Coordinates of C-alpha atoms in Angstrom, one line a residue:
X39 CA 5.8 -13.7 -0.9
X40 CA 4.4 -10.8 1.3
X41 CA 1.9 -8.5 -0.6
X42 CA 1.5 -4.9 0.9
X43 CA -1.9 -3.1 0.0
X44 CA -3.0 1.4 1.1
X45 CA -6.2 0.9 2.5
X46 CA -9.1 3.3 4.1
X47 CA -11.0 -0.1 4.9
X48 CA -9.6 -3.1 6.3
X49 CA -12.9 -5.3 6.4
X50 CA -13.2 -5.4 2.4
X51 CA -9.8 -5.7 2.0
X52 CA -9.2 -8.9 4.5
X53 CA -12.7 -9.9 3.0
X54 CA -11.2 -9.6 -1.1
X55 CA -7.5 -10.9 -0.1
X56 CA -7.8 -12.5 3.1
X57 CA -6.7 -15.9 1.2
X58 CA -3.2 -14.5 1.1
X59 CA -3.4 -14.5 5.3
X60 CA 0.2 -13.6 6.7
X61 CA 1.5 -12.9 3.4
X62 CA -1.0 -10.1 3.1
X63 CA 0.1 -6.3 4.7
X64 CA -3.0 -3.9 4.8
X65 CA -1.9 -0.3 6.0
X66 CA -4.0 2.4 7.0
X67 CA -5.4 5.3 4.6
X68 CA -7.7 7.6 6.5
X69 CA -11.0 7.4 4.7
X70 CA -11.3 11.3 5.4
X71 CA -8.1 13.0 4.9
X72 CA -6.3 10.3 2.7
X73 CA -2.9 10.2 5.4
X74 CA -1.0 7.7 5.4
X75 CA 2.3 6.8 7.7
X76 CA 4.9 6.7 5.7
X77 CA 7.1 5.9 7.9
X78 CA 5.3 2.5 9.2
X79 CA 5.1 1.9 5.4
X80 CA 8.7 1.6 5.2
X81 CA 8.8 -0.6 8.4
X82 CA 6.3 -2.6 7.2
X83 CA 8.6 -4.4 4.2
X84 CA 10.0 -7.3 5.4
X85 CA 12.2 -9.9 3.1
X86 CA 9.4 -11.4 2.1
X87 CA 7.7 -8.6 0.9
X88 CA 7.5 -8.6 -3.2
X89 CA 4.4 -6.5 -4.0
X90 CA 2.6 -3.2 -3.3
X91 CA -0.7 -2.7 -4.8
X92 CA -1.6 1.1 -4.9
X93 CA -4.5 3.1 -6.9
X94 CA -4.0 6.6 -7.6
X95 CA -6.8 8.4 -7.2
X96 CA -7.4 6.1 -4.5
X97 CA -11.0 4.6 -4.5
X98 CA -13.7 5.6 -3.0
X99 CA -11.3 8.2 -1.1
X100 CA -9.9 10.1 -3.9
X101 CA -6.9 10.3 -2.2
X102 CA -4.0 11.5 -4.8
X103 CA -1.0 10.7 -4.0
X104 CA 1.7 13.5 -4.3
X105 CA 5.1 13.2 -5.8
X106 CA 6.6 13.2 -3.0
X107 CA 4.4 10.5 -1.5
X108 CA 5.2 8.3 -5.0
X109 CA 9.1 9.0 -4.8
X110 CA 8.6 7.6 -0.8
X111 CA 6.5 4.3 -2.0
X112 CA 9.3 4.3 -5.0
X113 CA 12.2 4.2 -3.4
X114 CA 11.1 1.7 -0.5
X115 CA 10.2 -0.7 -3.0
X116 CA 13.6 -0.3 -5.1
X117 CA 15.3 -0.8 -1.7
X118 CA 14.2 -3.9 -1.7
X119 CA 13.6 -5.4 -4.4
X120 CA 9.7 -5.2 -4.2
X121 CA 7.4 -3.9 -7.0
X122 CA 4.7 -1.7 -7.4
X123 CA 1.7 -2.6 -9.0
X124 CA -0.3 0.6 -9.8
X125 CA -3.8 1.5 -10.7
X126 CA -3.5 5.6 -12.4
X127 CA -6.8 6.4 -13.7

């Protein structure tokens, strides 16, 4: 199992889930403007990859994620088989 996690900072992530070590897929959220690739999302999946952890508002960035963005993250993990594990406050 391969876990993909939307983070601004990759210290406290590797630092709360670094245990999971290759299984674990942190990609980039800019801490100031809340972008994201969606693109090297997508690339990132890999057959092993069953989970995405995502938190909208994001914390601390209070990034929102548009619809848009959510239909991308959606329909990447429907692809393949993955699911989403969400965090709406």
């Amino acid at each position: 199992m391969r876990l993909c996690y939307l983070t601004h900072h990759m210290k406290h992530t590797r630092d709360a889930l670094g245990w999971l070590g290759e299984y674990l897929c942190m990609l980039h959220l800019n801490h100031l403007t809340g972008h994201w690739n969606p693109e090297r999302f997508i690339n990132s999946f890999t057959a092993r990859t069953k989970a995405v952890i995502l938190n909208s508002p994001h914390n601390p960035t209070g990034k929102v994620f548009t619809k848009d963005e959510l239909e991308t993250i959606a329909g990447a993990c429907c692809r393949r088989d993955c699911i989403a594990i969400t965090d709406e406050v």
